[in-house]
PDB file of C-alpha atoms in Angstrom:
ATOM      1  CA  MET A  73     -17.924  -6.816  38.839  1.00  0.00           C
ATOM      2  CA  TYR A  74     -16.080  -8.154  35.739  1.00  0.00           C
ATOM      3  CA  LYS A  75     -15.628  -5.625  32.943  1.00  0.00           C
ATOM      4  CA  ALA A  76     -13.415  -7.565  30.492  1.00  0.00           C
ATOM      5  CA  VAL A  77     -12.642 -11.067  29.371  1.00  0.00           C
ATOM      6  CA  PHE A  78      -9.397 -12.054  27.601  1.00  0.00           C
ATOM      7  CA  ILE A  79      -9.488 -15.191  25.658  1.00  0.00           C
ATOM      8  CA  ASP A  80      -6.815 -17.202  23.918  1.00  0.00           C
ATOM      9  CA  ILE A  81      -7.715 -18.750  20.651  1.00  0.00           C
ATOM     10  CA  ASP A  82      -5.990 -22.130  19.737  1.00  0.00           C
ATOM     11  CA  GLY A  83      -6.848 -24.763  22.339  1.00  0.00           C
ATOM     12  CA  THR A  84      -9.212 -22.441  24.080  1.00  0.00           C
ATOM     13  CA  LEU A  85     -11.704 -20.638  22.138  1.00  0.00           C
ATOM     14  CA  ILE A  86     -11.741 -22.948  19.241  1.00  0.00           C
ATOM     15  CA  LYS A  87     -12.123 -26.701  19.170  1.00  0.00           C
ATOM     16  CA  SER A  88      -9.557 -28.990  17.818  1.00  0.00           C
ATOM     17  CA  ASP A  89     -11.143 -28.785  14.315  1.00  0.00           C
ATOM     18  CA  HIS A  90     -10.910 -25.093  14.446  1.00  0.00           C
ATOM     19  CA  SER A  91     -14.651 -24.669  14.765  1.00  0.00           C
ATOM     20  CA  ILE A  92     -16.391 -22.350  17.423  1.00  0.00           C
ATOM     21  CA  SER A  93     -19.100 -24.151  19.188  1.00  0.00           C
ATOM     22  CA  ASN A  94     -22.670 -22.848  19.460  1.00  0.00           C
ATOM     23  CA  ALA A  95     -22.396 -22.483  23.141  1.00  0.00           C
ATOM     24  CA  THR A  96     -19.207 -20.525  22.886  1.00  0.00           C
ATOM     25  CA  PHE A  97     -20.640 -18.348  20.202  1.00  0.00           C
ATOM     26  CA  GLU A  98     -23.856 -17.503  22.171  1.00  0.00           C
ATOM     27  CA  THR A  99     -21.797 -16.874  25.348  1.00  0.00           C
ATOM     28  CA  ILE A 100     -19.793 -14.318  23.601  1.00  0.00           C
ATOM     29  CA  GLN A 101     -22.819 -12.616  22.219  1.00  0.00           C
ATOM     30  CA  LYS A 102     -24.333 -12.225  25.819  1.00  0.00           C
ATOM     31  CA  LEU A 103     -21.050 -10.633  26.883  1.00  0.00           C
ATOM     32  CA  LYS A 104     -21.178  -8.122  24.238  1.00  0.00           C
ATOM     33  CA  LYS A 105     -24.978  -7.304  25.108  1.00  0.00           C
ATOM     34  CA  LYS A 106     -23.747  -6.791  28.646  1.00  0.00           C
ATOM     35  CA  ASN A 107     -21.100  -4.397  27.375  1.00  0.00           C
ATOM     36  CA  ILE A 108     -18.246  -6.529  28.744  1.00  0.00           C
ATOM     37  CA  LEU A 109     -15.065  -6.039  26.799  1.00  0.00           C
ATOM     38  CA  VAL A 110     -13.944  -9.239  24.967  1.00  0.00           C
ATOM     39  CA  ALA A 111     -10.355  -9.350  23.762  1.00  0.00           C
ATOM     40  CA  LEU A 112      -8.740 -12.260  21.800  1.00  0.00           C
ATOM     41  CA  VAL A 113      -5.213 -12.666  22.828  1.00  0.00           C
ATOM     42  CA  SER A 114      -3.442 -15.053  20.632  1.00  0.00           C
ATOM     43  CA  ALA A 115      -0.024 -16.281  19.263  1.00  0.00           C
ATOM     44  CA  ARG A 116      -1.661 -16.049  15.756  1.00  0.00           C
ATOM     45  CA  PRO A 117      -0.724 -13.241  13.370  1.00  0.00           C
ATOM     46  CA  LEU A 118      -3.576 -10.670  12.952  1.00  0.00           C
ATOM     47  CA  HIS A 119      -4.559 -12.072   9.460  1.00  0.00           C
ATOM     48  CA  GLY A 120      -5.130 -15.361  11.336  1.00  0.00           C
ATOM     49  CA  ILE A 121      -7.341 -13.885  13.990  1.00  0.00           C
ATOM     50  CA  LEU A 122      -9.570 -11.544  11.836  1.00  0.00           C
ATOM     51  CA  PRO A 123     -11.564 -14.377  10.301  1.00  0.00           C
ATOM     52  CA  ILE A 124     -12.384 -15.707  13.632  1.00  0.00           C
ATOM     53  CA  ALA A 125     -13.174 -12.271  15.107  1.00  0.00           C
ATOM     54  CA  ASP A 126     -15.441 -11.669  12.104  1.00  0.00           C
ATOM     55  CA  GLU A 127     -17.301 -14.975  12.756  1.00  0.00           C
ATOM     56  CA  ILE A 128     -18.059 -13.920  16.230  1.00  0.00           C
ATOM     57  CA  GLY A 129     -18.614 -10.301  15.876  1.00  0.00           C
ATOM     58  CA  LEU A 130     -15.307  -9.003  17.477  1.00  0.00           C
ATOM     59  CA  GLN A 131     -13.708  -7.362  14.581  1.00  0.00           C
ATOM     60  CA  ASN A 132     -14.089  -3.964  16.321  1.00  0.00           C
ATOM     61  CA  PHE A 133     -12.942  -5.341  19.646  1.00  0.00           C
ATOM     62  CA  PRO A 134      -9.311  -5.332  20.695  1.00  0.00           C
ATOM     63  CA  LEU A 135      -7.149  -8.230  18.947  1.00  0.00           C
ATOM     64  CA  ALA A 136      -3.701  -8.936  20.486  1.00  0.00           C
ATOM     65  CA  SER A 137      -1.811 -11.050  17.860  1.00  0.00           C
ATOM     66  CA  LEU A 138       1.580 -12.512  17.887  1.00  0.00           C
ATOM     67  CA  ASN A 139       1.527 -12.982  21.595  1.00  0.00           C
ATOM     68  CA  GLY A 140       1.066  -9.404  22.229  1.00  0.00           C
ATOM     69  CA  ALA A 141       3.598  -8.010  19.681  1.00  0.00           C
ATOM     70  CA  CYS A 142       0.790  -6.511  17.570  1.00  0.00           C
ATOM     71  CA  ILE A 143      -2.397  -5.073  19.108  1.00  0.00           C
ATOM     72  CA  ALA A 144      -5.247  -3.706  17.026  1.00  0.00           C
ATOM     73  CA  ILE A 145      -8.339  -2.003  18.037  1.00  0.00           C
ATOM     74  CA  ASP A 146     -11.084  -1.513  15.134  1.00  0.00           C
ATOM     75  CA  GLU A 147      -8.511  -3.093  13.062  1.00  0.00           C
ATOM     76  CA  LYS A 148      -6.207  -0.255  13.687  1.00  0.00           C
ATOM     77  CA  ILE A 149      -2.665  -0.958  15.024  1.00  0.00           C
ATOM     78  CA  VAL A 150      -2.300   0.604  18.433  1.00  0.00           C
ATOM     79  CA  PHE A 151       0.730  -1.231  19.702  1.00  0.00           C
ATOM     80  CA  GLU A 152       3.624  -2.862  17.878  1.00  0.00           C
ATOM     81  CA  SER A 153       7.188  -4.304  19.004  1.00  0.00           C
ATOM     82  CA  MET A 154       9.753  -5.738  16.609  1.00  0.00           C
ATOM     83  CA  ILE A 155      12.855  -7.698  17.202  1.00  0.00           C
ATOM     84  CA  ASP A 156      16.077  -5.765  16.368  1.00  0.00           C
ATOM     85  CA  ALA A 157      17.810  -7.116  13.284  1.00  0.00           C
ATOM     86  CA  GLY A 158      21.059  -7.664  15.114  1.00  0.00           C
ATOM     87  CA  ILE A 159      19.462  -9.802  17.741  1.00  0.00           C
ATOM     88  CA  ILE A 160      17.662 -11.904  14.886  1.00  0.00           C
ATOM     89  CA  ALA A 161      21.043 -12.472  13.384  1.00  0.00           C
ATOM     90  CA  ARG A 162      22.579 -13.701  16.563  1.00  0.00           C
ATOM     91  CA  LEU A 163      19.342 -16.082  17.078  1.00  0.00           C
ATOM     92  CA  HIS A 164      19.452 -17.307  13.642  1.00  0.00           C
ATOM     93  CA  GLU A 165      23.047 -18.331  14.018  1.00  0.00           C
ATOM     94  CA  GLN A 166      22.415 -20.099  17.298  1.00  0.00           C
ATOM     95  CA  LEU A 167      19.543 -22.060  15.656  1.00  0.00           C
ATOM     96  CA  GLN A 168      21.721 -23.529  12.990  1.00  0.00           C
ATOM     97  CA  GLN A 169      22.889 -26.304  15.337  1.00  0.00           C
ATOM     98  CA  TYR A 170      19.192 -27.507  15.531  1.00  0.00           C
ATOM     99  CA  ASN A 171      16.677 -29.218  13.248  1.00  0.00           C
ATOM    100  CA  VAL A 172      14.221 -26.568  13.289  1.00  0.00           C
ATOM    101  CA  THR A 173      11.625 -24.911  11.072  1.00  0.00           C
ATOM    102  CA  THR A 174      11.839 -21.103  11.581  1.00  0.00           C
ATOM    103  CA  ILE A 175       8.911 -18.676  10.614  1.00  0.00           C
ATOM    104  CA  TYR A 176       9.159 -14.927  10.851  1.00  0.00           C
ATOM    105  CA  TYR A 177       6.086 -12.702  11.247  1.00  0.00           C
ATOM    106  CA  GLN A 178       5.940  -9.044  10.481  1.00  0.00           C
ATOM    107  CA  GLY A 179       2.543  -7.360  10.281  1.00  0.00           C
ATOM    108  CA  MET A 180       0.552  -8.944   7.758  1.00  0.00           C
ATOM    109  CA  GLN A 181       3.502 -10.659   6.138  1.00  0.00           C
ATOM    110  CA  TRP A 182       5.211 -13.999   6.882  1.00  0.00           C
ATOM    111  CA  PHE A 183       8.449 -15.513   5.871  1.00  0.00           C
ATOM    112  CA  ALA A 184      10.402 -18.701   5.841  1.00  0.00           C
ATOM    113  CA  GLU A 185      13.610 -20.004   4.227  1.00  0.00           C
ATOM    114  CA  THR A 186      11.918 -23.347   3.032  1.00  0.00           C
ATOM    115  CA  GLN A 187       8.349 -24.671   2.467  1.00  0.00           C
ATOM    116  CA  ASN A 188       7.619 -27.778   4.368  1.00  0.00           C
ATOM    117  CA  PHE A 189       4.839 -29.457   6.229  1.00  0.00           C
ATOM    118  CA  TYR A 190       5.034 -26.993   9.212  1.00  0.00           C
ATOM    119  CA  SER A 191       4.769 -23.885   6.870  1.00  0.00           C
ATOM    120  CA  ASP A 192       1.829 -25.472   5.089  1.00  0.00           C
ATOM    121  CA  TYR A 193       0.070 -26.420   8.187  1.00  0.00           C
ATOM    122  CA  GLU A 194       0.375 -22.751   9.251  1.00  0.00           C
ATOM    123  CA  GLN A 195      -0.879 -21.556   5.850  1.00  0.00           C
ATOM    124  CA  LYS A 196      -4.059 -23.334   6.433  1.00  0.00           C
ATOM    125  CA  ILE A 197      -5.314 -20.650   9.179  1.00  0.00           C
ATOM    126  CA  THR A 198      -4.454 -17.547   6.989  1.00  0.00           C
ATOM    127  CA  ALA A 199      -5.325 -16.460   3.468  1.00  0.00           C
ATOM    128  CA  ILE A 200      -2.105 -14.533   2.976  1.00  0.00           C
ATOM    129  CA  PRO A 201       0.544 -16.617   1.317  1.00  0.00           C
ATOM    130  CA  ILE A 202       3.922 -17.183   2.901  1.00  0.00           C
ATOM    131  CA  THR A 203       7.099 -15.573   1.335  1.00  0.00           C
ATOM    132  CA  ILE A 204       9.839 -18.163   0.879  1.00  0.00           C
ATOM    133  CA  GLU A 205      13.182 -16.343   0.728  1.00  0.00           C
ATOM    134  CA  PRO A 206      16.782 -16.976   2.020  1.00  0.00           C
ATOM    135  CA  PHE A 207      17.235 -15.640   5.409  1.00  0.00           C
ATOM    136  CA  ALA A 208      20.139 -13.385   4.380  1.00  0.00           C
ATOM    137  CA  HIS A 209      17.671 -11.477   1.859  1.00  0.00           C
ATOM    138  CA  ILE A 210      15.038 -11.007   4.522  1.00  0.00           C
ATOM    139  CA  LEU A 211      17.646  -9.943   7.114  1.00  0.00           C
ATOM    140  CA  LYS A 212      19.117  -7.308   4.704  1.00  0.00           C
ATOM    141  CA  HIS A 213      15.702  -5.955   4.055  1.00  0.00           C
ATOM    142  CA  TRP A 214      15.011  -5.442   7.773  1.00  0.00           C
ATOM    143  CA  GLN A 215      18.512  -3.954   7.986  1.00  0.00           C
ATOM    144  CA  ASN A 216      17.898  -1.452   5.292  1.00  0.00           C
ATOM    145  CA  GLU A 217      14.474  -0.609   6.756  1.00  0.00           C
ATOM    146  CA  ASN A 218      15.608  -0.355  10.289  1.00  0.00           C
ATOM    147  CA  SER A 219      12.740  -2.919  11.216  1.00  0.00           C
ATOM    148  CA  GLY A 220      12.418  -6.594  12.100  1.00  0.00           C
ATOM    149  CA  PRO A 221       9.863  -9.077  12.741  1.00  0.00           C
ATOM    150  CA  ASN A 222       7.198  -9.030  15.578  1.00  0.00           C
ATOM    151  CA  LYS A 223       7.558 -12.545  16.336  1.00  0.00           C
ATOM    152  CA  ILE A 224       9.741 -15.645  15.422  1.00  0.00           C
ATOM    153  CA  LEU A 225       8.177 -19.137  15.450  1.00  0.00           C
ATOM    154  CA  VAL A 226      10.683 -21.913  16.060  1.00  0.00           C
ATOM    155  CA  ILE A 227       9.237 -25.487  15.344  1.00  0.00           C
ATOM    156  CA  ALA A 228      10.851 -28.731  16.198  1.00  0.00           C
ATOM    157  CA  GLU A 229      10.185 -31.928  18.047  1.00  0.00           C
ATOM    158  CA  ALA A 230       9.151 -31.073  21.653  1.00  0.00           C
ATOM    159  CA  ALA A 231      12.377 -32.387  23.274  1.00  0.00           C
ATOM    160  CA  GLU A 232      14.252 -30.039  21.094  1.00  0.00           C
ATOM    161  CA  THR A 233      12.355 -27.000  21.519  1.00  0.00           C
ATOM    162  CA  ASN A 234      12.929 -27.502  25.461  1.00  0.00           C
ATOM    163  CA  GLU A 235      16.534 -27.770  24.746  1.00  0.00           C
ATOM    164  CA  ILE A 236      16.457 -24.566  22.569  1.00  0.00           C
ATOM    165  CA  GLN A 237      14.720 -22.742  25.151  1.00  0.00           C
ATOM    166  CA  ASN A 238      16.977 -23.939  27.986  1.00  0.00           C
ATOM    167  CA  ASN A 239      19.943 -23.080  26.043  1.00  0.00           C
ATOM    168  CA  LEU A 240      19.115 -19.769  24.231  1.00  0.00           C
ATOM    169  CA  LYS A 241      16.978 -18.039  26.968  1.00  0.00           C
ATOM    170  CA  PRO A 242      19.794 -17.147  29.136  1.00  0.00           C
ATOM    171  CA  GLN A 243      21.712 -15.609  26.119  1.00  0.00           C
ATOM    172  CA  PHE A 244      18.959 -13.257  25.275  1.00  0.00           C
ATOM    173  CA  VAL A 245      17.971 -12.171  28.877  1.00  0.00           C
ATOM    174  CA  GLY A 246      16.505  -8.468  28.752  1.00  0.00           C
ATOM    175  CA  GLN A 247      16.318  -8.716  24.940  1.00  0.00           C
ATOM    176  CA  LEU A 248      13.759 -11.625  24.060  1.00  0.00           C
ATOM    177  CA  ASN A 249      10.712 -13.307  25.482  1.00  0.00           C
ATOM    178  CA  MET A 250      10.446 -17.216  24.877  1.00  0.00           C
ATOM    179  CA  TYR A 251       7.288 -19.264  25.411  1.00  0.00           C
ATOM    180  CA  ASN A 252       5.889 -22.486  24.269  1.00  0.00           C
ATOM    181  CA  SER A 253       2.404 -22.280  22.748  1.00  0.00           C
ATOM    182  CA  GLN A 254       2.305 -25.977  22.290  1.00  0.00           C
ATOM    183  CA  PRO A 255       5.146 -28.614  22.654  1.00  0.00           C
ATOM    184  CA  LYS A 256       6.579 -28.167  19.296  1.00  0.00           C
ATOM    185  CA  TYR A 257       6.198 -24.449  19.093  1.00  0.00           C
ATOM    186  CA  LEU A 258       8.564 -22.005  20.613  1.00  0.00           C
ATOM    187  CA  GLU A 259       7.267 -18.311  20.338  1.00  0.00           C
ATOM    188  CA  VAL A 260      10.032 -15.640  20.420  1.00  0.00           C
ATOM    189  CA  MET A 261       9.170 -11.934  20.678  1.00  0.00           C
ATOM    190  CA  SER A 262      10.910  -8.802  21.849  1.00  0.00           C
ATOM    191  CA  ILE A 263      11.053  -8.194  25.644  1.00  0.00           C
ATOM    192  CA  GLU A 264       8.097  -5.755  25.275  1.00  0.00           C
ATOM    193  CA  ALA A 265       5.823  -8.394  23.803  1.00  0.00           C
ATOM    194  CA  SER A 266       3.882 -10.843  25.761  1.00  0.00           C
ATOM    195  CA  LYS A 267       0.206 -11.733  26.434  1.00  0.00           C
ATOM    196  CA  LEU A 268       0.585 -10.171  29.974  1.00  0.00           C
ATOM    197  CA  ASN A 269       1.967  -7.044  28.521  1.00  0.00           C
ATOM    198  CA  ALA A 270      -0.856  -6.918  25.971  1.00  0.00           C
ATOM    199  CA  VAL A 271      -3.432  -7.507  28.846  1.00  0.00           C
ATOM    200  CA  LYS A 272      -1.716  -4.657  30.932  1.00  0.00           C
ATOM    201  CA  PHE A 273      -1.725  -2.326  27.850  1.00  0.00           C
ATOM    202  CA  LEU A 274      -5.561  -3.013  27.092  1.00  0.00           C
ATOM    203  CA  ILE A 275      -6.743  -2.470  30.600  1.00  0.00           C
ATOM    204  CA  ASN A 276      -4.899   0.710  30.864  1.00  0.00           C
ATOM    205  CA  GLN A 277      -6.312   2.065  27.460  1.00  0.00           C
ATOM    206  CA  TYR A 278      -9.896   1.041  28.757  1.00  0.00           C
ATOM    207  CA  HIS A 279      -9.341   2.074  32.431  1.00  0.00           C
ATOM    208  CA  ILE A 280     -10.110  -1.291  33.759  1.00  0.00           C
ATOM    209  CA  SER A 281      -8.500  -2.800  37.060  1.00  0.00           C
ATOM    210  CA  ARG A 282      -6.903  -6.344  36.944  1.00  0.00           C
ATOM    211  CA  GLU A 283      -9.469  -7.477  39.600  1.00  0.00           C
ATOM    212  CA  ASP A 284     -12.162  -6.847  37.150  1.00  0.00           C
ATOM    213  CA  ILE A 285     -10.835  -8.981  34.421  1.00  0.00           C
ATOM    214  CA  ILE A 286     -10.982 -12.728  33.528  1.00  0.00           C
ATOM    215  CA  ALA A 287      -8.120 -14.305  31.435  1.00  0.00           C
ATOM    216  CA  ILE A 288      -8.686 -17.855  30.014  1.00  0.00           C
ATOM    217  CA  GLY A 289      -5.864 -19.893  28.304  1.00  0.00           C
ATOM    218  CA  ASP A 290      -4.454 -23.140  27.827  1.00  0.00           C
ATOM    219  CA  ASN A 291      -0.669 -23.063  27.411  1.00  0.00           C
ATOM    220  CA  PHE A 292       2.548 -21.583  28.652  1.00  0.00           C
ATOM    221  CA  ASN A 293       2.245 -18.474  26.668  1.00  0.00           C
ATOM    222  CA  ASP A 294      -0.925 -17.837  28.543  1.00  0.00           C
ATOM    223  CA  GLU A 295       0.565 -18.656  32.013  1.00  0.00           C
ATOM    224  CA  GLU A 296       1.397 -14.909  32.914  1.00  0.00           C
ATOM    225  CA  MET A 297      -1.979 -13.406  31.928  1.00  0.00           C
ATOM    226  CA  ILE A 298      -3.801 -16.167  33.824  1.00  0.00           C
ATOM    227  CA  GLU A 299      -1.797 -15.483  36.927  1.00  0.00           C
ATOM    228  CA  PHE A 300      -2.066 -11.836  36.596  1.00  0.00           C
ATOM    229  CA  ALA A 301      -6.011 -11.545  36.065  1.00  0.00           C
ATOM    230  CA  GLY A 302      -8.499 -11.066  38.853  1.00  0.00           C
ATOM    231  CA  THR A 303      -9.672 -14.394  37.782  1.00  0.00           C
ATOM    232  CA  GLY A 304      -7.421 -16.690  36.065  1.00  0.00           C
ATOM    233  CA  ILE A 305      -8.924 -19.575  34.222  1.00  0.00           C
ATOM    234  CA  ALA A 306      -7.075 -22.538  32.698  1.00  0.00           C
ATOM    235  CA  MET A 307      -8.624 -24.967  30.165  1.00  0.00           C
ATOM    236  CA  GLY A 308      -8.979 -28.694  31.051  1.00  0.00           C
ATOM    237  CA  ASN A 309      -6.467 -29.444  28.224  1.00  0.00           C
ATOM    238  CA  ALA A 310      -3.672 -27.146  29.596  1.00  0.00           C
ATOM    239  CA  PRO A 311      -0.515 -28.524  31.099  1.00  0.00           C
ATOM    240  CA  ASP A 312      -0.551 -29.127  34.754  1.00  0.00           C
ATOM    241  CA  GLU A 313       2.021 -26.309  35.345  1.00  0.00           C
ATOM    242  CA  VAL A 314      -0.529 -23.834  33.635  1.00  0.00           C
ATOM    243  CA  LYS A 315      -3.470 -25.291  35.752  1.00  0.00           C
ATOM    244  CA  ALA A 316      -1.440 -24.750  38.884  1.00  0.00           C
ATOM    245  CA  LYS A 317      -1.417 -20.873  38.263  1.00  0.00           C
ATOM    246  CA  ALA A 318      -5.182 -20.543  37.608  1.00  0.00           C
ATOM    247  CA  ASP A 319      -7.954 -19.763  40.167  1.00  0.00           C
ATOM    248  CA  TYR A 320     -10.154 -22.233  38.156  1.00  0.00           C
ATOM    249  CA  ILE A 321      -9.837 -25.094  35.725  1.00  0.00           C
ATOM    250  CA  THR A 322     -12.625 -25.321  33.291  1.00  0.00           C
ATOM    251  CA  ASP A 323     -13.453 -28.020  30.807  1.00  0.00           C
ATOM    252  CA  THR A 324     -11.469 -28.763  27.584  1.00  0.00           C
ATOM    253  CA  ASN A 325     -11.830 -26.547  24.457  1.00  0.00           C
ATOM    254  CA  ASN A 326     -13.729 -29.596  22.799  1.00  0.00           C
ATOM    255  CA  ASN A 327     -16.254 -29.575  25.466  1.00  0.00           C
ATOM    256  CA  ASP A 328     -17.431 -25.868  25.743  1.00  0.00           C
ATOM    257  CA  GLY A 329     -14.686 -24.970  28.443  1.00  0.00           C
ATOM    258  CA  VAL A 330     -14.775 -21.189  27.524  1.00  0.00           C
ATOM    259  CA  ALA A 331     -18.589 -21.011  27.718  1.00  0.00           C
ATOM    260  CA  LYS A 332     -18.899 -23.034  31.014  1.00  0.00           C
ATOM    261  CA  ALA A 333     -16.203 -20.866  32.677  1.00  0.00           C
ATOM    262  CA  ILE A 334     -17.786 -17.488  31.668  1.00  0.00           C
ATOM    263  CA  ILE A 335     -21.243 -18.757  32.696  1.00  0.00           C
ATOM    264  CA  LYS A 336     -19.829 -19.781  36.108  1.00  0.00           C
ATOM    265  CA  TYR A 337     -18.409 -16.268  36.817  1.00  0.00           C
ATOM    266  CA  LEU A 338     -20.786 -13.906  35.041  1.00  0.00           C
ATOM    267  CA  ASP A 339     -24.671 -13.645  35.355  1.00  0.00           C
ATOM    268  CA  LEU A 340     -25.454 -14.150  31.627  1.00  0.00           C
TER     269      LEU A 340
END
């Protein structure tokens, strides 16, 4: 018997126009009435998840943001991991050889060195304005506070993000997790942070076994939780490599894929 459903947001729960279909909304409400835990697990920062959670009545449910680097329940932070300032400095130095936009997320704040198309695009999904500041100033603040970002988002052309991942991942083994959330986006977190670890943390909190959970996602940062779940579901718009890890492939995010998958596996 399924007790929890973990759902990615972009490319999964919401359509390409960032709306939630009526079928998906109604299906989420039915899960709630059956007392099935519904957790949103996203690369978005918490302030980018909360409006969606409010819209579908999940504001008091678990929200795993920043690829699991920050987890909230009842809007209270219950888990948080940060990247060490020394590691950030090394990563920043390595990234200087590439043509990238780098955005840093810490809690409800986010930072970048320059404002451009990509930062403006990300600004559209959150009401909190981005802070534009030289990297040296941001790093000094983190060093003084003995803190760091929960996540770094590296944005470049798809071929370049692949090159960056292939070149840098071996240099930070045991220190950083790196995943593509879409071809141009490389998500970088501490080794403790991933969607898989967020799922494990939450099922431990709620005393639920992995056999009793469904996980639904569409991209490489969802791959581990899809493979881990008792029933892992890939969206129809997912890459073939992600689909290969799933127990079932549903329809696309623009064609009620989440609703169709949940209705298939649960008696709603």
